[in-house]
Coordinates of C-alpha atoms in Angstrom, one line a residue:
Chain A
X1 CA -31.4 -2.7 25.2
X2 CA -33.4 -2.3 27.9
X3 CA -32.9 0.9 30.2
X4 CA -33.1 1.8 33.7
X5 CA -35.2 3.7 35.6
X6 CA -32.7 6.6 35.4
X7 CA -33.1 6.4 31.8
X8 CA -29.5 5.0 30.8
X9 CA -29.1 1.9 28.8
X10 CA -28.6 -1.3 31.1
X11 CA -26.2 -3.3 29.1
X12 CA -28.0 -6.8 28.4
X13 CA -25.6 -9.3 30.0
X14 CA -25.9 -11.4 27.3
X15 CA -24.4 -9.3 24.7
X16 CA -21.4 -8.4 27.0
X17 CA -20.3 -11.2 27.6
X18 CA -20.7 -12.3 23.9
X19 CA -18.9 -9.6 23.1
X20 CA -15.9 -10.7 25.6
X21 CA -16.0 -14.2 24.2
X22 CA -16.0 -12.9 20.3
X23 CA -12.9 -10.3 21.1
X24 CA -10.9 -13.1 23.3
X25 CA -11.3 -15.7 20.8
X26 CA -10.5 -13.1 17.5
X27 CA -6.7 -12.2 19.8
X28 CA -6.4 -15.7 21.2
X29 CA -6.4 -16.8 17.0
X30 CA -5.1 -13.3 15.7
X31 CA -2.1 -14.2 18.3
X32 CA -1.2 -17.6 17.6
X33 CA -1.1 -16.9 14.3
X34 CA 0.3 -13.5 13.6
X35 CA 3.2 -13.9 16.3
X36 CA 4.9 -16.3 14.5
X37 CA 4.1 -15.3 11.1
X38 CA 6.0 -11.8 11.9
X39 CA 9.0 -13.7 13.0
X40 CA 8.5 -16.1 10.3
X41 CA 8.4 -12.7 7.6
X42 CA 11.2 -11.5 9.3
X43 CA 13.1 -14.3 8.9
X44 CA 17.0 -13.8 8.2
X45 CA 16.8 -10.5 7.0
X46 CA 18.8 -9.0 10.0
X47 CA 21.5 -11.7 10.4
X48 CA 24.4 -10.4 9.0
X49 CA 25.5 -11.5 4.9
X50 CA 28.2 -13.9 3.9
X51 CA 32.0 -12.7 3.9
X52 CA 34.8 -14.1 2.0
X53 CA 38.2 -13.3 1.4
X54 CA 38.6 -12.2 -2.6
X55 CA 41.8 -12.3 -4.5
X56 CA 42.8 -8.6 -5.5
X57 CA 45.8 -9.1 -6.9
X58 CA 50.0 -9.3 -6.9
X59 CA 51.6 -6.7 -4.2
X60 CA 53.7 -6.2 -7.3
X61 CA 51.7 -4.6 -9.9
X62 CA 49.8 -2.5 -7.1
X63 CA 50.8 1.5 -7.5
X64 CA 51.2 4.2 -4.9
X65 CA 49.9 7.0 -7.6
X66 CA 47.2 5.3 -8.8
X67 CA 43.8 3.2 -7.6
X68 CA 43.5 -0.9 -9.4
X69 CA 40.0 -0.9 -10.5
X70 CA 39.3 -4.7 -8.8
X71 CA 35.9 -6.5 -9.8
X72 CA 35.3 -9.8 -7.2
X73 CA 33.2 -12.5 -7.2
X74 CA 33.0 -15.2 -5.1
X75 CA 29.9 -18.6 -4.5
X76 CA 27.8 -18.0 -1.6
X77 CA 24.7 -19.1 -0.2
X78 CA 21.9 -16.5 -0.5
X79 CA 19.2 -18.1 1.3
X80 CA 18.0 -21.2 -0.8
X81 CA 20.5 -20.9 -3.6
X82 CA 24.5 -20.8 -4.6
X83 CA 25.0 -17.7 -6.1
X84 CA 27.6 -15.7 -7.5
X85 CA 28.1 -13.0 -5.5
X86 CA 29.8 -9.5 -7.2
X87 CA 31.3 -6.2 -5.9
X88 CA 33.7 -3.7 -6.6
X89 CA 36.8 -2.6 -5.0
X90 CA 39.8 0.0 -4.9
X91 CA 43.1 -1.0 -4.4
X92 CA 46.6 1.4 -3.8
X93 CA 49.9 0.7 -2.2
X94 CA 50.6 3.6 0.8
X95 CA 53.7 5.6 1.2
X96 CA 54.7 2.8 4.0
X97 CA 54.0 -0.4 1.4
X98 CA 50.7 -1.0 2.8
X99 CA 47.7 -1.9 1.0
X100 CA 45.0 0.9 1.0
X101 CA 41.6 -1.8 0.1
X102 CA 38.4 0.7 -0.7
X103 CA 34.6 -1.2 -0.7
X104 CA 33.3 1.3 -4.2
X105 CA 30.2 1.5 -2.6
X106 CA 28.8 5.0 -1.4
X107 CA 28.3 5.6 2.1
X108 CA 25.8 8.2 1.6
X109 CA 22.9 5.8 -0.4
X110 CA 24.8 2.8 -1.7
X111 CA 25.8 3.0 -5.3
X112 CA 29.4 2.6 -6.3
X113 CA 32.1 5.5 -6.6
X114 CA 34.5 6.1 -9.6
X115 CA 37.9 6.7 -9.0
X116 CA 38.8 10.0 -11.4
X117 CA 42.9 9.8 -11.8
X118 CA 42.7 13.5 -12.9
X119 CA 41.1 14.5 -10.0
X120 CA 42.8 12.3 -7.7
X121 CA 39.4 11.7 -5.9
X122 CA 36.8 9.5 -5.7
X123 CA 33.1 10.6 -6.9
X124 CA 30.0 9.0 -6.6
X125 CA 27.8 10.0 -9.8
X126 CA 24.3 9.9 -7.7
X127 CA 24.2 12.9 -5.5
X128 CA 28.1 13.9 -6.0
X129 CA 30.0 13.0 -3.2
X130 CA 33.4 13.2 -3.3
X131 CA 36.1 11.0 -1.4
X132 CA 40.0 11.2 -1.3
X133 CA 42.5 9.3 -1.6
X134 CA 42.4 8.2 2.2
X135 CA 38.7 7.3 1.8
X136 CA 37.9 10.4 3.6
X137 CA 34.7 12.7 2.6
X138 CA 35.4 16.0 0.5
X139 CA 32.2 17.4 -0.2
X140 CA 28.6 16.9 -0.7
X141 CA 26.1 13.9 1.5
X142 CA 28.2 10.8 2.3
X143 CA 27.8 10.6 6.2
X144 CA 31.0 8.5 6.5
X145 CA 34.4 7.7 4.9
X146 CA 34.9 5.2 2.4
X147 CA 34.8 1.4 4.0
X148 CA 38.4 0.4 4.1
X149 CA 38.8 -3.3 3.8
X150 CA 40.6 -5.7 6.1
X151 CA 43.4 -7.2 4.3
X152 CA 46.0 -10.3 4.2
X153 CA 48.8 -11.5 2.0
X154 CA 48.7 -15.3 0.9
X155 CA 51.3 -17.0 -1.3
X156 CA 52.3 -13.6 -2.4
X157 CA 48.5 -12.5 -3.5
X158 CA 46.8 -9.6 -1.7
X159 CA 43.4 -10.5 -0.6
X160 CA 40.7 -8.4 0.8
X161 CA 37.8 -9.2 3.2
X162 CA 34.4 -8.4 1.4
Chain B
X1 CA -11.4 7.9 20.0
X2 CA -15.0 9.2 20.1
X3 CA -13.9 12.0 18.5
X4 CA -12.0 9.7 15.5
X5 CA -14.7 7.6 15.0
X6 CA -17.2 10.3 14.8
X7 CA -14.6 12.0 11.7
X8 CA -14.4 9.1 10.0
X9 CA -18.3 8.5 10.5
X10 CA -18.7 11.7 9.0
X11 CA -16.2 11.5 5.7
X12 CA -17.1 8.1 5.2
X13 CA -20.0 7.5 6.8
X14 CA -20.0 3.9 7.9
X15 CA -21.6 3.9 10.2
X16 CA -24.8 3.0 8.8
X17 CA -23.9 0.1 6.1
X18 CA -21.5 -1.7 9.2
X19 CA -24.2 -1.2 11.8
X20 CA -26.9 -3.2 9.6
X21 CA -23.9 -5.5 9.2
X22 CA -23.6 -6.1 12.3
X23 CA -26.6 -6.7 13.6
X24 CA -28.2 -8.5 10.8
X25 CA -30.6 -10.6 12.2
X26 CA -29.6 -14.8 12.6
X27 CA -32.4 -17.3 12.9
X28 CA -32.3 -19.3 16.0
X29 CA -32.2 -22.4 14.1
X30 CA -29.2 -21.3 12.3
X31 CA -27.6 -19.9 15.0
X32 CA -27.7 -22.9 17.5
X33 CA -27.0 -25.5 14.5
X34 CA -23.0 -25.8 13.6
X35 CA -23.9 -26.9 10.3
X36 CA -24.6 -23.0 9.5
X37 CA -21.2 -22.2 10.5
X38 CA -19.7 -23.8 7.9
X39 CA -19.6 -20.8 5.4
X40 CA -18.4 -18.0 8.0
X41 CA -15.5 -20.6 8.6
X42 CA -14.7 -21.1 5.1
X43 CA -14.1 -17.0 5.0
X44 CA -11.8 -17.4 7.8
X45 CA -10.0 -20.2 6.3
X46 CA -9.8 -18.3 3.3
X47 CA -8.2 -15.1 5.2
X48 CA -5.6 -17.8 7.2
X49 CA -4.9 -18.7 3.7
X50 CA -4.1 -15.9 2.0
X51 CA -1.7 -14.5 5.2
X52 CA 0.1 -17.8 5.4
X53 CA 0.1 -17.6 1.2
X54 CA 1.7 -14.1 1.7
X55 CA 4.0 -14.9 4.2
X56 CA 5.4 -17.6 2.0
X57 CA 5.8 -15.6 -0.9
X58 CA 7.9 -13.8 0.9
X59 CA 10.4 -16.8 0.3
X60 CA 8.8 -18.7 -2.6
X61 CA 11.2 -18.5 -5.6
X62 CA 8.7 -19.4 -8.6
X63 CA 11.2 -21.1 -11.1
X64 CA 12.1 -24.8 -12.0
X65 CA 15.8 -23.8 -10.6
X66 CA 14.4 -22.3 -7.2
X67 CA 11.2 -23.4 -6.1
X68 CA 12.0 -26.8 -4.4
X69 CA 15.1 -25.0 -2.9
X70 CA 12.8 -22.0 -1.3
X71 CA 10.3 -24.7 0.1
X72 CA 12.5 -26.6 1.5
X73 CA 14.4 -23.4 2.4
X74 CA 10.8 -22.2 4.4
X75 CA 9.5 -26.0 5.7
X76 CA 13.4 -26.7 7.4
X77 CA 15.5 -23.1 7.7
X78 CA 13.0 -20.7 8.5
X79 CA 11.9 -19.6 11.9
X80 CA 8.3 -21.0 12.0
X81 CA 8.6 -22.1 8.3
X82 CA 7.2 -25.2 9.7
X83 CA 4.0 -24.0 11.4
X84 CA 3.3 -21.2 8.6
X85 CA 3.4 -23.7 5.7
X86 CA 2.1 -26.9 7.9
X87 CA -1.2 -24.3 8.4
X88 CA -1.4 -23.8 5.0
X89 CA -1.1 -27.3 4.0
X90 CA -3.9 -28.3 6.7
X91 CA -6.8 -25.7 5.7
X92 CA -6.4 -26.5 2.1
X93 CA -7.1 -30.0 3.0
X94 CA -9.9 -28.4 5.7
X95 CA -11.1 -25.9 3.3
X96 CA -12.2 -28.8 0.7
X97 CA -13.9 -30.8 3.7
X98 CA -15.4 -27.9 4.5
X99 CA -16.9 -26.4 1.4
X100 CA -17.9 -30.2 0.5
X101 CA -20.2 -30.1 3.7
X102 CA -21.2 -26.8 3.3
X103 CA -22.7 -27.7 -0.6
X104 CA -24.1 -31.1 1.3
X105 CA -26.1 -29.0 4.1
X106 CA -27.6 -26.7 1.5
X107 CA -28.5 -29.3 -1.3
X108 CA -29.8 -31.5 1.6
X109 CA -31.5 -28.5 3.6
X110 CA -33.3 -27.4 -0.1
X111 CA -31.8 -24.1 0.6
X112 CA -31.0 -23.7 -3.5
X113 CA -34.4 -23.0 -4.0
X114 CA -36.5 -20.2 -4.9
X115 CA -35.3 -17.2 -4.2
X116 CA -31.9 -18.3 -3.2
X117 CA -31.4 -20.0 -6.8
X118 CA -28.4 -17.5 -7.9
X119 CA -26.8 -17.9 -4.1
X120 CA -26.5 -21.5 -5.2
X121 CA -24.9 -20.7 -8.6
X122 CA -22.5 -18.5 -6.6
X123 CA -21.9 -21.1 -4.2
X124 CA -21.1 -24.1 -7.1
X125 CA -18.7 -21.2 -8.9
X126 CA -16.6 -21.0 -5.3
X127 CA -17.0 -24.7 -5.1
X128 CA -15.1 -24.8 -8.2
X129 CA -12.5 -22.6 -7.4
X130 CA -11.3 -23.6 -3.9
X131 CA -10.6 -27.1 -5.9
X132 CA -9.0 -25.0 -8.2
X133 CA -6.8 -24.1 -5.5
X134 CA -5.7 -27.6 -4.6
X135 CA -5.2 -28.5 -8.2
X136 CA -2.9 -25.2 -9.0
X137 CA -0.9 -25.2 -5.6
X138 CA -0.3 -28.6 -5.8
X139 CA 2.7 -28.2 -8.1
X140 CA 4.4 -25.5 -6.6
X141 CA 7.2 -27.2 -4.5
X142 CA 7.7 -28.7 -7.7
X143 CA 8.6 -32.0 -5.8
X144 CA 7.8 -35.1 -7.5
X145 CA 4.2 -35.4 -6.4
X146 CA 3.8 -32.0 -7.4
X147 CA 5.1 -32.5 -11.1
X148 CA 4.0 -36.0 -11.4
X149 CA 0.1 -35.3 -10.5
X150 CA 0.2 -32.0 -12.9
X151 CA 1.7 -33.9 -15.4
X152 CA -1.5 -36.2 -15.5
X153 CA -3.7 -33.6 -14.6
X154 CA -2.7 -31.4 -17.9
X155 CA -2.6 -34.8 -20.1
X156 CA -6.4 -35.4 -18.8
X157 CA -7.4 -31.8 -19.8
X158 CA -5.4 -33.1 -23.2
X159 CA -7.7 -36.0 -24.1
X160 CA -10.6 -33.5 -23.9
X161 CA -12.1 -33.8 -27.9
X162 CA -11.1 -31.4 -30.9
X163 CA -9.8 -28.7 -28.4
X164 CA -7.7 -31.4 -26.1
X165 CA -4.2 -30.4 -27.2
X166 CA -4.6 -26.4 -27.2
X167 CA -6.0 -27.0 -23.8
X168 CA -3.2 -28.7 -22.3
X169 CA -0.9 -26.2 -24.1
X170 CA -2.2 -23.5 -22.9
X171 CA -2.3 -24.6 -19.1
X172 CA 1.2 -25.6 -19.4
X173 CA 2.5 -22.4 -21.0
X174 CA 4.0 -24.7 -24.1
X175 CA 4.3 -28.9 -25.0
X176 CA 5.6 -30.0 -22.8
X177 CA 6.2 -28.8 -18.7
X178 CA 8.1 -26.3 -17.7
X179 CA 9.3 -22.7 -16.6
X180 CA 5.9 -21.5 -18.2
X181 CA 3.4 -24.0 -16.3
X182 CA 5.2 -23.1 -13.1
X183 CA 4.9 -19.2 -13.5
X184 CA 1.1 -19.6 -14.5
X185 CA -0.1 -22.0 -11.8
X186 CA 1.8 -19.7 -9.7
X187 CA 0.1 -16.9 -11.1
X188 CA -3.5 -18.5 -11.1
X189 CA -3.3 -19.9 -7.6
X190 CA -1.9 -16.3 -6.4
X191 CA -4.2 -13.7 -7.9
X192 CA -6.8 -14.8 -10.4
X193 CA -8.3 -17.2 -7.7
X194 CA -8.3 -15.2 -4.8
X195 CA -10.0 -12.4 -7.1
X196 CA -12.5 -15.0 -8.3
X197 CA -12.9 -16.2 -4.4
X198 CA -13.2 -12.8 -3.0
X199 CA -15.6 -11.4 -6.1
X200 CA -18.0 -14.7 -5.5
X201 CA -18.4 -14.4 -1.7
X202 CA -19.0 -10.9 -1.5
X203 CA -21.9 -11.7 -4.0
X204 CA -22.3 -15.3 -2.5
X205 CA -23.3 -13.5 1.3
X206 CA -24.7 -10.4 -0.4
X207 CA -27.4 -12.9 -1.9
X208 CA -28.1 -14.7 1.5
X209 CA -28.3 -11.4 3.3
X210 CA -30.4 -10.2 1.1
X211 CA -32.9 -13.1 0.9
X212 CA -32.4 -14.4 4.0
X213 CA -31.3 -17.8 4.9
X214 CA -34.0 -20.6 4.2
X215 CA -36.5 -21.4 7.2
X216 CA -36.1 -24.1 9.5
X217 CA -37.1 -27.3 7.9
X218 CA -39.0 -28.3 10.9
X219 CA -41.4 -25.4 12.2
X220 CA -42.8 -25.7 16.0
X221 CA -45.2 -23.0 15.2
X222 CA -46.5 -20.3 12.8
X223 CA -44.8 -17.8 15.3
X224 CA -42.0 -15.4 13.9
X225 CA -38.7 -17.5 14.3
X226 CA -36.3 -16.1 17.2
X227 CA -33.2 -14.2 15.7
X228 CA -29.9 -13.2 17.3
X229 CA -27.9 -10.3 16.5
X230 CA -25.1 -10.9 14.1
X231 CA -22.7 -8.6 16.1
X232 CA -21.8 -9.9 18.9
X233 CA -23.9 -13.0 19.3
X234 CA -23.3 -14.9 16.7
X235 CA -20.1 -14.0 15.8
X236 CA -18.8 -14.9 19.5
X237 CA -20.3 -18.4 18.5
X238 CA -18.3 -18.4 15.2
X239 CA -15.4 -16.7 16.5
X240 CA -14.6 -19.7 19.2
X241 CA -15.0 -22.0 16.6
X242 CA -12.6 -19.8 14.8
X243 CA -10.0 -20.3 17.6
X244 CA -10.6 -24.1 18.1
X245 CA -10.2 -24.4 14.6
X246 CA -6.7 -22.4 14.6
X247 CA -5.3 -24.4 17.2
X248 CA -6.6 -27.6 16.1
X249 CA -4.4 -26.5 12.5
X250 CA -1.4 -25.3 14.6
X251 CA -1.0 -29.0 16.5
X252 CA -1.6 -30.6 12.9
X253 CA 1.0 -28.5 11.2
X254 CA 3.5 -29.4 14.7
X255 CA 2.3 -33.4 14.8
X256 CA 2.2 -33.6 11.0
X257 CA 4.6 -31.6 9.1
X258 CA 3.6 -30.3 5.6
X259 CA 4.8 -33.1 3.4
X260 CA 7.9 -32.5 0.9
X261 CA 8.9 -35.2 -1.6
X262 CA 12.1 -35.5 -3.4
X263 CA 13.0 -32.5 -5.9
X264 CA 11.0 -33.4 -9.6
X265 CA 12.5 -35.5 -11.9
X266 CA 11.0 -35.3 -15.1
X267 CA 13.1 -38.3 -16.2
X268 CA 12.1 -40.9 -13.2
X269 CA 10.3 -43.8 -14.3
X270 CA 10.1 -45.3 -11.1
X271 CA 7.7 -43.1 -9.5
X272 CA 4.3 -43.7 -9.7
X273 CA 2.0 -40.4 -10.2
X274 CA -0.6 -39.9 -7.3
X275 CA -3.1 -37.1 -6.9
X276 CA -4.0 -35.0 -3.5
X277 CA -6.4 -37.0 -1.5
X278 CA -9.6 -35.0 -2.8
X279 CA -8.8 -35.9 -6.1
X280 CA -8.4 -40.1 -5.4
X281 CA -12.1 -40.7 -6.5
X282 CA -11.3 -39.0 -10.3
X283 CA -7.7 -40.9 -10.4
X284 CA -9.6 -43.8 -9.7
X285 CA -13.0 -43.2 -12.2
X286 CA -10.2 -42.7 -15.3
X287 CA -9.0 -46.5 -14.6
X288 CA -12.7 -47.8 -15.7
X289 CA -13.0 -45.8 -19.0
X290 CA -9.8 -46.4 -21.5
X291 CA -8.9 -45.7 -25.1
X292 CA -11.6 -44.3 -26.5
X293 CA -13.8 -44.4 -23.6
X294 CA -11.7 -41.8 -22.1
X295 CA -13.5 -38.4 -23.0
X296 CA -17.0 -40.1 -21.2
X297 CA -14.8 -39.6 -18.1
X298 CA -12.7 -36.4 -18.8
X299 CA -15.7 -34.8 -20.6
X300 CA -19.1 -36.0 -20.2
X301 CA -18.8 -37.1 -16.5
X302 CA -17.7 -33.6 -15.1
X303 CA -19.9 -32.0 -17.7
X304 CA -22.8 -34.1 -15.8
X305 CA -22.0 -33.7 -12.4
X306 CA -20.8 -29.3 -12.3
X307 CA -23.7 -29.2 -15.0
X308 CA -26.1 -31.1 -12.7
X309 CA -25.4 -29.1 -9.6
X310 CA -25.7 -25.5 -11.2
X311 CA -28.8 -27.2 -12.6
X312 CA -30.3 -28.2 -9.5
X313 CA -32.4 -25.6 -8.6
X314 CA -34.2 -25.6 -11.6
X315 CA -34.4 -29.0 -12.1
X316 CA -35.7 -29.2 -8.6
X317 CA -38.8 -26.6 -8.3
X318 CA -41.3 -28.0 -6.4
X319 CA -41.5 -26.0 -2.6
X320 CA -41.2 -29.2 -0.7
X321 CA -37.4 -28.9 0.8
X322 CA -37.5 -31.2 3.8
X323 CA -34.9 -34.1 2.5
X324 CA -37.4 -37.2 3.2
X325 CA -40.1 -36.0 1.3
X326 CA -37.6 -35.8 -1.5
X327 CA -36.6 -39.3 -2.4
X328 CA -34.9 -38.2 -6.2
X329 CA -32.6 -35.5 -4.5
X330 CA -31.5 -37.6 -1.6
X331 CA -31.3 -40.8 -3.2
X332 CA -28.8 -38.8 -5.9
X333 CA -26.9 -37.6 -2.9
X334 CA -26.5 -41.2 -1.0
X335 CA -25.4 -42.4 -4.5
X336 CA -22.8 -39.7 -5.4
X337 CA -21.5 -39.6 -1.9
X338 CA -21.1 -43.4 -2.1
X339 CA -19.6 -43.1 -4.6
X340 CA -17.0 -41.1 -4.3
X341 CA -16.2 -42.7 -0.6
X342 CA -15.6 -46.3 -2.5
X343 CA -13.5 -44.3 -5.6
X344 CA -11.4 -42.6 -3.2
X345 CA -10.5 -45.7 -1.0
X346 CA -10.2 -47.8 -3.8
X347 CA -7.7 -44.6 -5.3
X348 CA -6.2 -44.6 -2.1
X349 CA -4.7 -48.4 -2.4

């Protein structure tokens, strides 16, 4: 670079604005490209996840005392394919006839509660959380209560919203 | 950010090896010629290819069960599944156009001679391997083209003598097609060829730095070429070609839509089995060499023509590299180019 009489460097106009056009061009393709491509790699991952109403059982042979262990599954579409989609759910009668409807899965970090009869709690065998039989936290991490699931009655079956 | 820079200068200290990168010195004939542009673009094809290749593994469900799903799933549901795979689709096709002229300018330029012999052997291995590319992406929708053109590409590696059938076993992953073939092209076209590709162009450019790129073929005088800095000179040159070349892929991918046939049907009859485009001239070569003539053109003729061209440069030693004083070298080049023109329209019928 050639410099002035001052002795500082006089930037050669040549490589400025070569060095303009090479850093405009490098965004103008970085741009087109990568801004979709980041809403293409996002893609569906924060819509919300398919729903269905699940069968989990006769009002009949539902107990006030105890929780029904309930496995569901139900076909869905996961992105490009029909799956079988599988859960776990809690199931008692309230002092009032209504259906208490439990998601098993921990609100603390997601993995699925047992229901100890003994104990008459719930307990969640990760970081041992403990829920009772309203949902509601005891002890240890879970943030929140356990989901309670909306619920309907058709042709005599109880059926939860999973 | 002075103060960043001048850490990481000092606990890494590159300072020194990207300054000579940068500005490395470019010949004025190279610099104001297109023609020498052609490599630097096929980097940044290869760059576009492996985001856009990233991006759709994201979705790309690599089984017999979910793969046409998931491509159809990305080229139709997904936000900009269009434009992400359309790219891809268009700089394969660009990138074989590209390394094809690339080859064509140095062959014709005599820029594979002494001392740039082993950048020439680099240059046929990546040659090799962004085909490779075509050939092991191909199938991967595992649409009917797909299957079909794999199908016949495997059999051909099949009717290769004595080691034919453990050949076409082994790039199939078993007999006969299947969950195997579709995990290892997968694999191949995924990792072990954008190791190979990135392995041979860092030795590929490390060679031309090193020995320079060949003189001009014409020389005005004895004077010391002009050069330009690398950094920001050049690259300014490249990087608007860079751009032009982006948005020229973005309209195709909009315009054209990457193509998806029907789902594969291994037990079609109807459908009649059609290579990509830079493969027409071969599908059409196999027609004029049956039964037992086969092997001459599923052996002996790719044997010649790879073997001839990782041969050149010591089959070809004399100094003389301007083309017209070379009537054996150029009068190869007018007859394989011809060639493979007339094959490939032929093919294309």
């Amino acid at each position: 670079m050639a410099e002035s009489q001052d002795s500082s460097p006089v930037v050669n106009r040549r490589e400025a604005l070569s060095t303009i056009a090479f850093w405009c061009a490098t965004a103008g393709a970085v741009g087109a490209v990568g801004l979709p491509a980041a809403r293409f790699a996002i893609g569906a991952s924060l819509e919300e996840g398919a729903h269905s109403w699940v069968t989990v059982g006769p009002v009949d042979k539902l107990s006030a005392d105890d929780f029904k262990h309930v496995e569901y599954h139900f076909r869905a579409t996961d992105a490009w394919r029909e799956v079988t989609k599988e859960g776990l759910l809690y199931v008692r009668l309230g002092d009032g006839g209504e259906a208490f409807v439990f998601s098993a899965t921990c609100t603390h970090l997601g993995c699925n509660v047992s229901w100890r009869k003994d104990e008459s709690r719930f307990a969640c065998p990760c970081h041992k959380g403990f829920y009772d039989t309203n949902g509601e936290v005891i002890s240890g991490p879970p943030p929140r209560p356990l989901t309670r699931l909306e619920t309907r009655m058709k042709d005599g079956v109880l059926e939860a919203l999973v | 950010m002075k103060t960043v820079l001048t850490w990481l200068n000092d606990r890494a200290g590159w300072n020194g090896p990207i300054r000579s990168l940068m500005k490395y010195p470019v010949p004025a004939h190279a610099h104001h010629n297109p023609m020498f542009s052609m490599g630097s673009l096929l980097v940044i094809l290869f760059l576009l290819q492996a985001v856009t290749g990233m991006l759709m593994a994201f979705y790309y469900d690599p089984s017999p069960e979910g793969a046409y799903g998931s491509v159809d799933y990305i080229q139709f549901t997904l936000k900009y599944g269009w434009l992400v795979r359309g790219i891809h689709h268009w700089a394969a096709s660009l990138m074989i156009i590209l390394v094809v002229l690339h080859l064509l300018r140095t062959y014709l330029y005599g820029a594979y001679k002494r001392p740039r012999e082993l950048t020439w052997l680099f240059g046929v291995g990546l040659f090799f391997v962004v085909v490779s590319f075509g050939f092991t992406g191909y199938l991967l929708p595992w649409d009917q083209k797909g299957y079909w053109a794999t199908q016949v590409g495997t059999e051909i590696a099949g009717s290769v003598p004595l080691m034919g059938d453990w050949l076409r076993s082994v790039m199939r992953g078993g007999e006969e097609m299947g969950i195997a073939t579709l995990t290892r092209f997968y694999a191949t076209h995924m990792l072990v060829l954008p190791a190979a590709f990135v392995m041979l162009s860092a030795a590929h450019i490390a060679l031309m730095r090193r020995n320079k790129l060949a003189p001009a073929l014409i020389r005005k005088s004895d004077e010391p070429e002009n050069t330009v800095p690398f950094y920001p000179t050049h690259l300014a040159i490249e990087a608007v070609i860079a751009l032009a070349v982006v948005l020229g892929l973005i309209f195709a991918a909009n315009q054209f839509p990457a193509p998806l046939d029907l789902r594969a049907d291994p037990s079609d009859s109807t459908f009649v089995p059609r290579p990509d485009w830079y493969f027409l001239f071969y599908f059409q070569l196999l027609k004029y060499f049956p039964g037992d003539l086969e092997a001459v053109a599923t052996v002996l003729i790719p044997l010649f023509f790879f073997g001839s061209l990782a041969l050149l440069p010591f089959l070809d030693k004399g100094a003389e590299r301007r083309p017209w004083r070379k009537p054996i070298t150029s009068g190869a080049f007018v007859v394989y180019a011809a060639a493979v023109i007339i094959l490939t329209i032929l093919g294309a019928r």
